[in-house]
mmCIF file of C-alpha atoms in Angstrom:
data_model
loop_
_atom_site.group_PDB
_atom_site.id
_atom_site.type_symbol
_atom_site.label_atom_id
_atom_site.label_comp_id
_atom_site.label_asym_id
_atom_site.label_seq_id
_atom_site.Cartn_x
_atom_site.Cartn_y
_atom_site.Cartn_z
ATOM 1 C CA UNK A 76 -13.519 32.452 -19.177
ATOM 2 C CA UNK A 77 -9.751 32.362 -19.890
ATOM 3 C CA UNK A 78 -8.402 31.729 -22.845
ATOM 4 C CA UNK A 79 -6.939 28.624 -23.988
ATOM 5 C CA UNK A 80 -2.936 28.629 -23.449
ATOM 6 C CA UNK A 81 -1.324 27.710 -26.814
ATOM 7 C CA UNK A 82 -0.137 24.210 -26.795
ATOM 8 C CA UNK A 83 3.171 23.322 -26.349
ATOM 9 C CA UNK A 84 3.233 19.696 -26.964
ATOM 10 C CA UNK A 85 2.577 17.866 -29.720
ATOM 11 C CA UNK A 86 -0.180 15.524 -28.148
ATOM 12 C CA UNK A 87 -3.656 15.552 -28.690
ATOM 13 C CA UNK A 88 -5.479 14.557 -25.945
ATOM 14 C CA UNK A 89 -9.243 13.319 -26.142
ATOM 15 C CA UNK A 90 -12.593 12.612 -24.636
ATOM 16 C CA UNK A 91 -16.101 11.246 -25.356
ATOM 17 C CA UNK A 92 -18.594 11.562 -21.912
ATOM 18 C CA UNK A 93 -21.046 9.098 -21.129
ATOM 19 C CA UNK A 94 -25.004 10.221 -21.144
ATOM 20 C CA UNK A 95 -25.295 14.009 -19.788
ATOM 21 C CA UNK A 96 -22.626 16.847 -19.908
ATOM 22 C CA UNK A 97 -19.097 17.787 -18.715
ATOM 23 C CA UNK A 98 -20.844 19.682 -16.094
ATOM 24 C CA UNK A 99 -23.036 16.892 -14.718
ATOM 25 C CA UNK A 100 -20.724 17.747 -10.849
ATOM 26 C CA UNK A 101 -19.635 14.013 -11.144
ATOM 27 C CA UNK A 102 -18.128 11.435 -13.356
ATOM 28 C CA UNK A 103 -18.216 13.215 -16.704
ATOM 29 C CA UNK A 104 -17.198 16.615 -15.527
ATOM 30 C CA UNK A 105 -14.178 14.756 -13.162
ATOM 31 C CA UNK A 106 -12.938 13.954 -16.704
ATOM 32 C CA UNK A 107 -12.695 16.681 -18.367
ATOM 33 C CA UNK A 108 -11.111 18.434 -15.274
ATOM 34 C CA UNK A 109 -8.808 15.637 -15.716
ATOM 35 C CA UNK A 110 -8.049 16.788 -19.662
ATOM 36 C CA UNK A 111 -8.560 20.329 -18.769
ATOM 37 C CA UNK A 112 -5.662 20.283 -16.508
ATOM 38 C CA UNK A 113 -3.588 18.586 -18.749
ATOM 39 C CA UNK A 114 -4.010 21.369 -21.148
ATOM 40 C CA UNK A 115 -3.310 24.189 -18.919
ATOM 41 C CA UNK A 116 -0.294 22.649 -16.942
ATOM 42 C CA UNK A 117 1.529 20.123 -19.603
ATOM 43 C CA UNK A 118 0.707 21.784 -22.575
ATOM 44 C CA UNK A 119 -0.994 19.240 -24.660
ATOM 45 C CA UNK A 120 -3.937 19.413 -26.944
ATOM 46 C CA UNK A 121 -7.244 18.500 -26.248
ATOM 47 C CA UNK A 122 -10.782 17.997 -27.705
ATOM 48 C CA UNK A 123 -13.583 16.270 -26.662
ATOM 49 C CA UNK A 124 -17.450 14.953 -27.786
ATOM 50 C CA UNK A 125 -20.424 14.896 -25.273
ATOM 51 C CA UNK A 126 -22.898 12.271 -25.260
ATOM 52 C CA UNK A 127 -26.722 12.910 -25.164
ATOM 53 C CA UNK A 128 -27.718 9.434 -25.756
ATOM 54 C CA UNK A 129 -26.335 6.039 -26.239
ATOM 55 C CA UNK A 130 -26.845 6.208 -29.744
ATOM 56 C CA UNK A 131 -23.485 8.902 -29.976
ATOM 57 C CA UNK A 132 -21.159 6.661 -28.114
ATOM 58 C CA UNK A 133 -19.702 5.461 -31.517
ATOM 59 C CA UNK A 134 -20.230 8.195 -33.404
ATOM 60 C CA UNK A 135 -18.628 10.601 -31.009
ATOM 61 C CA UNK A 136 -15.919 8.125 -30.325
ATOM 62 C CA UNK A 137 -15.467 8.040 -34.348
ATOM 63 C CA UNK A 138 -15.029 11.717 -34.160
ATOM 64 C CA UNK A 139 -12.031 11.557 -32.192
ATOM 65 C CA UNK A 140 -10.582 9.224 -34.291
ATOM 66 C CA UNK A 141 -11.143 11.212 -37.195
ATOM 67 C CA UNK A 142 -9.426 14.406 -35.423
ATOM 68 C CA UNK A 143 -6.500 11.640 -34.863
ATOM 69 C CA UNK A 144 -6.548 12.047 -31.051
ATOM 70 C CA UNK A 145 -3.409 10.340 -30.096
ATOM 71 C CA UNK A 146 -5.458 9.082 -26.828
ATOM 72 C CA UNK A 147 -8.950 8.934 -26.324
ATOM 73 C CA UNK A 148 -11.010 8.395 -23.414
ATOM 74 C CA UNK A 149 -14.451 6.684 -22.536
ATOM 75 C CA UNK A 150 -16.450 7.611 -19.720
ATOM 76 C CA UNK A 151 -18.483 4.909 -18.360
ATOM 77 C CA UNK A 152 -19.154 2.000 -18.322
ATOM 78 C CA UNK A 153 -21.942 2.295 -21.030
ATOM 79 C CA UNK A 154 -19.096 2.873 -23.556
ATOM 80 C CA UNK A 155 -17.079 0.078 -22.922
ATOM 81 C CA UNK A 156 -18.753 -2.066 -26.155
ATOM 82 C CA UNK A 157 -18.207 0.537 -28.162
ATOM 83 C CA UNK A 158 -14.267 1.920 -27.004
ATOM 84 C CA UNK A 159 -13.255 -2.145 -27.673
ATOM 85 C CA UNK A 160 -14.556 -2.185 -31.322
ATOM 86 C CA UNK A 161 -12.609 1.133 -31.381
ATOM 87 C CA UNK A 162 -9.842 0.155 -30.243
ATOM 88 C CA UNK A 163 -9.513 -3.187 -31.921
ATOM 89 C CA UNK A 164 -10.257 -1.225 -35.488
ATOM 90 C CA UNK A 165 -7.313 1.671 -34.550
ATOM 91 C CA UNK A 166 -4.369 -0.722 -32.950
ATOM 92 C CA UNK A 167 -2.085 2.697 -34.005
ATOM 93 C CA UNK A 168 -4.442 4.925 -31.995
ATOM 94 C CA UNK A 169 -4.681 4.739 -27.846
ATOM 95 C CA UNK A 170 -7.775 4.116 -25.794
ATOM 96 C CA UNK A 171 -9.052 5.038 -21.981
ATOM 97 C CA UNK A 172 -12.027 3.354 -20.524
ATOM 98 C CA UNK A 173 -13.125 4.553 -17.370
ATOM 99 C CA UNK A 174 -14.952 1.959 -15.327
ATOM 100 C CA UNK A 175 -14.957 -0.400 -18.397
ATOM 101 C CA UNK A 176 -12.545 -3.050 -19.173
ATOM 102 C CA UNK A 177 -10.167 -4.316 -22.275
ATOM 103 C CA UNK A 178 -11.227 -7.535 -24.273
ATOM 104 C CA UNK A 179 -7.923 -8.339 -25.165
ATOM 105 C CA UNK A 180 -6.900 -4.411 -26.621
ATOM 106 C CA UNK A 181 -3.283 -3.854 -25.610
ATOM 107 C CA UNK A 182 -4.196 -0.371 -26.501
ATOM 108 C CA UNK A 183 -6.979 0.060 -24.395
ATOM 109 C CA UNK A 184 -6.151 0.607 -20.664
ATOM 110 C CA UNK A 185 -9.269 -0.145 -17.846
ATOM 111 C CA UNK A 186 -8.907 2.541 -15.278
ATOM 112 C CA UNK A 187 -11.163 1.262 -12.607
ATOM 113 C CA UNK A 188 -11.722 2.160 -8.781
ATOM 114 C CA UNK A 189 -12.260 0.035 -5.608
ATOM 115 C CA UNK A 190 -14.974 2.284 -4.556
ATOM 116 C CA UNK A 191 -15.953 -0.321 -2.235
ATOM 117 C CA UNK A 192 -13.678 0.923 0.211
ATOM 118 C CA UNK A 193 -14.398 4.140 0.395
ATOM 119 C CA UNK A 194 -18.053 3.386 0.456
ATOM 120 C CA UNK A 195 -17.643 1.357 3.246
ATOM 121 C CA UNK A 196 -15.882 4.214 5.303
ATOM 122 C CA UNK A 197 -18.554 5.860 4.251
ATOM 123 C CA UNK A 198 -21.209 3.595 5.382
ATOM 124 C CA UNK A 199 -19.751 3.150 8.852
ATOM 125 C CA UNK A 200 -20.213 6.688 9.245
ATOM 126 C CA UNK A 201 -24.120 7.131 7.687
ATOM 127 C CA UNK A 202 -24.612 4.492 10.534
ATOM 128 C CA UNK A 203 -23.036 6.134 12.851
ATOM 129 C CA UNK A 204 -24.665 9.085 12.385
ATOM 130 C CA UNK A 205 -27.998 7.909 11.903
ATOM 131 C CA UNK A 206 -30.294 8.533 14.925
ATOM 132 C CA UNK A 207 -33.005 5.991 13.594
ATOM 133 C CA UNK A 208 -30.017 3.586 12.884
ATOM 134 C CA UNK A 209 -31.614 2.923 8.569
ATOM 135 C CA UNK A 210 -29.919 4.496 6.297
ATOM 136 C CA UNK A 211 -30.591 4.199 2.587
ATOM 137 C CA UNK A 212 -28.628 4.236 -0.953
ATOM 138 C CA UNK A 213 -29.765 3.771 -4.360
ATOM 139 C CA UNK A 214 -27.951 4.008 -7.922
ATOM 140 C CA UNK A 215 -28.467 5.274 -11.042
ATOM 141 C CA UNK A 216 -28.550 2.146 -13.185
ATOM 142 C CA UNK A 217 -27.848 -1.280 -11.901
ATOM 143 C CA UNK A 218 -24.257 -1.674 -13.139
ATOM 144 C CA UNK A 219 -20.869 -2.808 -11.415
ATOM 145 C CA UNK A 220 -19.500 0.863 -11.252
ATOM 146 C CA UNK A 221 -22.231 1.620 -9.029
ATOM 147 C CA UNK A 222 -23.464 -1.371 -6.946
ATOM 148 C CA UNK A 223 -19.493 -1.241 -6.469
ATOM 149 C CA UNK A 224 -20.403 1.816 -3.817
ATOM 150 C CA UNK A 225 -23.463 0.355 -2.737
ATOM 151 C CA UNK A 226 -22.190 -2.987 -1.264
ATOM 152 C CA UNK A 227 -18.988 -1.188 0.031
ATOM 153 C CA UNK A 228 -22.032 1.108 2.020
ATOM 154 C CA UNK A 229 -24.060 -1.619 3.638
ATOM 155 C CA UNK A 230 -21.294 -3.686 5.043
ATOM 156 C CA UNK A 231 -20.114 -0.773 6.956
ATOM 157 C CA UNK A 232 -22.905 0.238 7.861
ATOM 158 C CA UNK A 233 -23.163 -3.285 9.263
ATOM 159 C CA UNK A 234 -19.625 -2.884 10.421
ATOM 160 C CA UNK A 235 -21.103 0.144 12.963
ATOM 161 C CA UNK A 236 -23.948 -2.136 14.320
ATOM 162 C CA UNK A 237 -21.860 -5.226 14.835
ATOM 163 C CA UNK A 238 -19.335 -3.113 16.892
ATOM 164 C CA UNK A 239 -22.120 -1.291 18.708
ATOM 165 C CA UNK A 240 -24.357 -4.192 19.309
ATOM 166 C CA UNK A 241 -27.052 -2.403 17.603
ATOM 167 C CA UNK A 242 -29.573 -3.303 14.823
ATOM 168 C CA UNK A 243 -29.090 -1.035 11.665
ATOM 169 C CA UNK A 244 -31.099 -1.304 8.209
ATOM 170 C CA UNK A 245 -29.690 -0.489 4.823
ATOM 171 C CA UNK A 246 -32.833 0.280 2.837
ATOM 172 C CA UNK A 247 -32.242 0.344 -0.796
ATOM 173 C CA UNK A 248 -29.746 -2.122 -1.656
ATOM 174 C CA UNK A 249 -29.189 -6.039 -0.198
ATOM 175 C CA UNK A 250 -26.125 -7.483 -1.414
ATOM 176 C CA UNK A 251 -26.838 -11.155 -1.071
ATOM 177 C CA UNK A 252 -29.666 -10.816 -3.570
ATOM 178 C CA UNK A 253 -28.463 -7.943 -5.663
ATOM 179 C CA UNK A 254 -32.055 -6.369 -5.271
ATOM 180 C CA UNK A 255 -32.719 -2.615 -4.197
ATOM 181 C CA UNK A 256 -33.363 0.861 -5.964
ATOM 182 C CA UNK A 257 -32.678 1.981 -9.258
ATOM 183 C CA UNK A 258 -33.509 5.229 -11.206
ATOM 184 C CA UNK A 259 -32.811 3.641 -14.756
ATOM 185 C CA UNK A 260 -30.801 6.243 -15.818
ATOM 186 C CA UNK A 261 -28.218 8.835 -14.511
ATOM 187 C CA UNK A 262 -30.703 11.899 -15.801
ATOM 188 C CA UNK A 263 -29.894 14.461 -12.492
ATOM 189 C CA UNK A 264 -32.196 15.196 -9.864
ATOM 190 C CA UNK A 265 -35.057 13.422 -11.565
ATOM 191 C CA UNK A 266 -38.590 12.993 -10.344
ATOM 192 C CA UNK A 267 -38.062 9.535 -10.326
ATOM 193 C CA UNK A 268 -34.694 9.964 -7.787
ATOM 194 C CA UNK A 269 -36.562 12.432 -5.700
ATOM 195 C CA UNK A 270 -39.501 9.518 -5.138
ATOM 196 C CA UNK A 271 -37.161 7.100 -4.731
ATOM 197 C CA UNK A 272 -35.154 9.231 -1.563
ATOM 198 C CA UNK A 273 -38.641 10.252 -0.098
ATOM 199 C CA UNK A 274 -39.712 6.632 0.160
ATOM 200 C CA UNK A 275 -36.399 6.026 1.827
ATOM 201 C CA UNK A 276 -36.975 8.727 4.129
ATOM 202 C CA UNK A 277 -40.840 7.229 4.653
ATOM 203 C CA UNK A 278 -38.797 4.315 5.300
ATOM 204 C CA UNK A 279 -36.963 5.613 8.285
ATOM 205 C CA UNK A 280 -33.489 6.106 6.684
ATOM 206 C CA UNK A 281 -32.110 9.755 7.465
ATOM 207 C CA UNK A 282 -28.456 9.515 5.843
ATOM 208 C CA UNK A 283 -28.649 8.950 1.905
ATOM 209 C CA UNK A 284 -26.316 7.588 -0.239
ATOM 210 C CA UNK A 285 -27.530 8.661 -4.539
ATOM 211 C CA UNK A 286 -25.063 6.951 -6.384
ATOM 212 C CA UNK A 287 -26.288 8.257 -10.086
ATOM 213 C CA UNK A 288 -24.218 11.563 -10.693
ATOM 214 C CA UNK A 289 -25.863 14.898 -9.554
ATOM 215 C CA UNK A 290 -29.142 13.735 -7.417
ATOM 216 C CA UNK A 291 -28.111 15.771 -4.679
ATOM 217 C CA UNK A 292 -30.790 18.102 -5.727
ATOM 218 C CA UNK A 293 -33.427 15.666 -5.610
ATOM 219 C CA UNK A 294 -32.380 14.406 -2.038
ATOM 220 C CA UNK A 295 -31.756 17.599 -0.376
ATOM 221 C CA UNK A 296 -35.327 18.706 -1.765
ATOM 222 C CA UNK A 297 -36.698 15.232 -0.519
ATOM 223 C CA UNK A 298 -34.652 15.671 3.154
ATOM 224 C CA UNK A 299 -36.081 19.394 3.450
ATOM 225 C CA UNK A 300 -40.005 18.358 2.536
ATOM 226 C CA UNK A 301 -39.919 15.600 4.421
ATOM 227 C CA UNK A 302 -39.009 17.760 7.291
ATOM 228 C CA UNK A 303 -36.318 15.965 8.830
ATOM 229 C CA UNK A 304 -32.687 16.410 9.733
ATOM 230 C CA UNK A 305 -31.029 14.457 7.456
ATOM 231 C CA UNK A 306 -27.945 14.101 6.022
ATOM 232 C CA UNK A 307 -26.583 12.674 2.242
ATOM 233 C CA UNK A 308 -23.259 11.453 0.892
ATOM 234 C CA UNK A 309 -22.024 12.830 -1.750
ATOM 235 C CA UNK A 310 -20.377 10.716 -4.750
ATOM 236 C CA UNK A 311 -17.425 10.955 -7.511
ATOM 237 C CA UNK A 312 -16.676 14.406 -6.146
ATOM 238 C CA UNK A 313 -16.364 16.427 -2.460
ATOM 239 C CA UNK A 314 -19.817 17.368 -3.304
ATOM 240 C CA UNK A 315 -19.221 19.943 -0.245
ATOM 241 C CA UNK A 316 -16.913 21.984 -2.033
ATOM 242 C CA UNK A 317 -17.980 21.506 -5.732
ATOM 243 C CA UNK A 318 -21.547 22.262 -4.972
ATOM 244 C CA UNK A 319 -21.973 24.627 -2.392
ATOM 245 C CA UNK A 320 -25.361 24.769 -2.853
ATOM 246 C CA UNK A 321 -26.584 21.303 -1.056
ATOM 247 C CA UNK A 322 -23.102 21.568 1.622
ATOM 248 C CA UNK A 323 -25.946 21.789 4.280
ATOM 249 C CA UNK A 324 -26.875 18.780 3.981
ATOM 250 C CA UNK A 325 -23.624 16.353 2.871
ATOM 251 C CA UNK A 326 -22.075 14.449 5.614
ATOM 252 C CA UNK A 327 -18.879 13.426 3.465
ATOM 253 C CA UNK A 328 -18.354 11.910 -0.043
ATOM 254 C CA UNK A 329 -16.818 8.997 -1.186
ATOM 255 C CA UNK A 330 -14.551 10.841 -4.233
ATOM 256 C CA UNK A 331 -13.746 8.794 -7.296
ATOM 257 C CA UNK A 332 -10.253 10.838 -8.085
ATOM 258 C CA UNK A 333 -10.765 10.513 -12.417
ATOM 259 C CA UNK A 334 -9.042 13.713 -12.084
ATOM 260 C CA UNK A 335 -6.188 12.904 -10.818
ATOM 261 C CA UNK A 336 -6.101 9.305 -12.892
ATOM 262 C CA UNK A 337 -6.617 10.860 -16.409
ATOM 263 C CA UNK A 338 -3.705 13.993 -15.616
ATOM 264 C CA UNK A 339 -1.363 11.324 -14.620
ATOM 265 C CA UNK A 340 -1.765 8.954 -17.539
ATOM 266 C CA UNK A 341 -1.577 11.733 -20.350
ATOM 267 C CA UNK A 342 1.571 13.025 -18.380
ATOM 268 C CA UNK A 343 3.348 9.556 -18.342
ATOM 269 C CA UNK A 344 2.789 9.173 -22.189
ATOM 270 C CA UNK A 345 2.931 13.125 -23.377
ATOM 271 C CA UNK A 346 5.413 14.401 -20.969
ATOM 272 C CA UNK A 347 7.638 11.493 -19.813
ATOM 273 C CA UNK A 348 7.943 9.580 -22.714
ATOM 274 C CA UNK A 349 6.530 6.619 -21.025
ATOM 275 C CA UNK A 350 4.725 3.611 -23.367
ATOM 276 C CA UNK A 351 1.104 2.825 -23.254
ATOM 277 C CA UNK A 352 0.576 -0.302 -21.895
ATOM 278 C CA UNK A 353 -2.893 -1.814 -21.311
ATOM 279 C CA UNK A 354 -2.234 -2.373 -18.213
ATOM 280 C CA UNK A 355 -5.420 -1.878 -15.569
ATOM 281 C CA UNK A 356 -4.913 1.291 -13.537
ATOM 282 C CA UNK A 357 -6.567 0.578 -10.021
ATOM 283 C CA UNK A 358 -7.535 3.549 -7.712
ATOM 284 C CA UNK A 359 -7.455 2.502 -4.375
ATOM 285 C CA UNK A 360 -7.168 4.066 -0.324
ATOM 286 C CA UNK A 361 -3.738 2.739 -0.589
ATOM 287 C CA UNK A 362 -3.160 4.867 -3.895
ATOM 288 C CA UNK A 363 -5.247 7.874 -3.124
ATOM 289 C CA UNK A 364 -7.385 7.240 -5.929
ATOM 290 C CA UNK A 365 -10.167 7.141 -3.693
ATOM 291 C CA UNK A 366 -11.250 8.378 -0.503
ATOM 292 C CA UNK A 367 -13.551 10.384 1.878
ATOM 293 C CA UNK A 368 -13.784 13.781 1.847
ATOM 294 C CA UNK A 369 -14.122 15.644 5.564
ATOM 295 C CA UNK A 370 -16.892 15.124 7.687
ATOM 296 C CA UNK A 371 -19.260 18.216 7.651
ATOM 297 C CA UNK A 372 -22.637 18.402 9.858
ATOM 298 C CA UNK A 373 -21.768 15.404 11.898
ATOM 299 C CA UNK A 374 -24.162 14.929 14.789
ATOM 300 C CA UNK A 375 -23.943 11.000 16.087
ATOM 301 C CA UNK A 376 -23.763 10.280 19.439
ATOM 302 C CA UNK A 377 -20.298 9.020 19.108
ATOM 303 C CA UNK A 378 -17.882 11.694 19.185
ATOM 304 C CA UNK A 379 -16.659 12.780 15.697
ATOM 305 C CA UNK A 380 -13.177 12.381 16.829
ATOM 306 C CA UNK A 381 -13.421 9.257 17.846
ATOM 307 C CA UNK A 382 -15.209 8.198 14.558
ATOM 308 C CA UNK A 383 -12.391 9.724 12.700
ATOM 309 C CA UNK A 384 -10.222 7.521 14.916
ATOM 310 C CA UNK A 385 -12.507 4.200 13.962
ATOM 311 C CA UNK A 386 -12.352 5.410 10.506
ATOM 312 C CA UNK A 387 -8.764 5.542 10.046
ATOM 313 C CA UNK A 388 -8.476 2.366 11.794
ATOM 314 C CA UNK A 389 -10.642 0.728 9.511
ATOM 315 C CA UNK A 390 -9.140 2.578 6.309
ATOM 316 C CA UNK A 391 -5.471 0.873 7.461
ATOM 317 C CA UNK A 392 -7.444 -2.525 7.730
ATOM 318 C CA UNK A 393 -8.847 -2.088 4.438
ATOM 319 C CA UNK A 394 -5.465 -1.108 2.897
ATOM 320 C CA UNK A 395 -3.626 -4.531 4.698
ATOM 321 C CA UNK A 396 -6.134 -6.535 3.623
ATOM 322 C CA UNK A 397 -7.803 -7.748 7.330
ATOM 323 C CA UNK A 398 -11.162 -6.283 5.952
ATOM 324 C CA UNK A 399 -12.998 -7.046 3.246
ATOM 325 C CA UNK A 400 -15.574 -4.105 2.140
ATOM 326 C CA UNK A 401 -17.254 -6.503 0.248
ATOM 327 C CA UNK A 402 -17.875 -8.734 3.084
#
């Protein structure tokens, strides 16, 4: 543990997490990376409040105001009720929320993510890795922020079997009826998440796609007792390099850069004088605010090279608009 370096700014910079810790290895802990780096490279001031239940989204967010945070963020979209009343009630004060949206706030500011497009990189290569041709993907709770991923995932997987005249299943998720699997919460590697990947396995599917935080846990245990040689994709973060632990397994990840998006905003504000606007901040390819992390444990028939090639192709397609990830 190092210390704290004294702050050099006047600017208090805030955050309250959504359900589950800083640590959770995805959206939560991306966050506080995000304030944590502020702290230690601009200078500024932070504190922050973590959420065990919905039931301290207010209170916690309350908290901050009473500390007189001169910007607070709200992870998640579960917060977004709560960081509009918030910010309508504290017009002096300013407001983050991450995967949420502004009812008319000009000091709240959306920061949202096409994760779509990633995803469907990421689904073109599940199928094309895939030796039984399903693959499968389930979320955490059945919310925009994460069916986001999921449809982005089946229509490239589609996008593989269309240009390979070759059948592929998505178990897990159908986009037309907005039907498929759900844990109900975003608790990590719950029993629950571990049944639903070992049905997907039973299934056929041997590339998984857990879009609920840390279930890498419950998938790699699920791959490894099901006894095949399967692979998952990792979400939010390159779950290869943050957790070690499952790299075995993880094919890529489709990496939601909050990082990146919460250092830059404190920096225009604290550090450049800029204004707060409420203007929605959009991570995209094109932006860098998303994208796939490198392929690890590839084994398709097609070499990886020349899915890296496809891949990039696609990504520029995606980027000028000639492909839709959400079909």
């Amino acid at each position: 543990e190092t210390a704290a370096p004294e702050p050099t700014v006047d600017y208090l910079a805030c955050a309250v997490s959504d359900e589950g810790s800083w640590n959770d290895k995805s959206f939560n802990q991306s966050v506080y990376e995000g304030l944590q780096k502020s702290e230690a490279e601009l200078g500024v001031q932070i504190a922050d409040a973590e959420s065990a239940t919905p039931d301290d989204f207010a209170p916690n967010l309350q908290a901050m105001i009473d500390q007189g945070c001169d910007l607070t963020i709200a992870v998640g979209f579960n917060l977004v009720d709560a960081v509009n009343v918030a910010a309508e009630a504290n017009p002096e004060m300013n407001f983050v929320t991450i995967d949420g949206w502004s009812n008319g706030a000009t000091n709240l500011k959306p920061v949202n993510y096409a994760m779509n497009q990633s995803s469907y990189l990421a689904g073109y290569l599940a199928a094309a890795q895939s030796t039984t041709k399903v693959v499968g993907t389930y979320g955490g709770m059945q919310i925009p922020a994460v069916t986001d991923f999921m449809t982005g995932y089946y229509y490239g997987a589609m996008a593989w079997g269309a240009d390979n005249m070759t059948d592929v299943t998505v178990v897990g998720w159908d986009p037309a009826t907005e039907t498929g699997d759900f844990i109900g919460d975003f608790v990590p590697n719950s029993g629950t998440s571990k049944t639903i990947a070992a049905g997907q396995i039973e299934a056929g599917a041997d590339v998984l796609f857990p879009v609920g935080g840390d279930q890498f846990g419950a998938v790699s245990e699920a791959i490894t007792e099901a006894g095949i040689d399967g692979r998952m994709i990792g979400v939010d973060k390159d779950i290869a390099a943050t957790s070690p632990e499952y790299a075995e397994w993880v094919l890529t990840s489709a990496e939601k850069r909050m990082t990146l998006a919460v250092f830059d905003i404190i920096k225009a504000i604290a550090i450049d004088g800029g204004t707060f606007t409420g203007d929605v901040y959009l991570g995209t390819l094109e932006n860098g605010g998303t994208a796939l992390s490198a392929i690890t444990n590839y084994s398709g028939a097609t070499a990886q090279a020349d899915v890296e090639a496809k891949l990039a192709e696609l990504q520029a397609g995606i980027v000028d608009g000639s492909i839709n990830p959400l079909g």
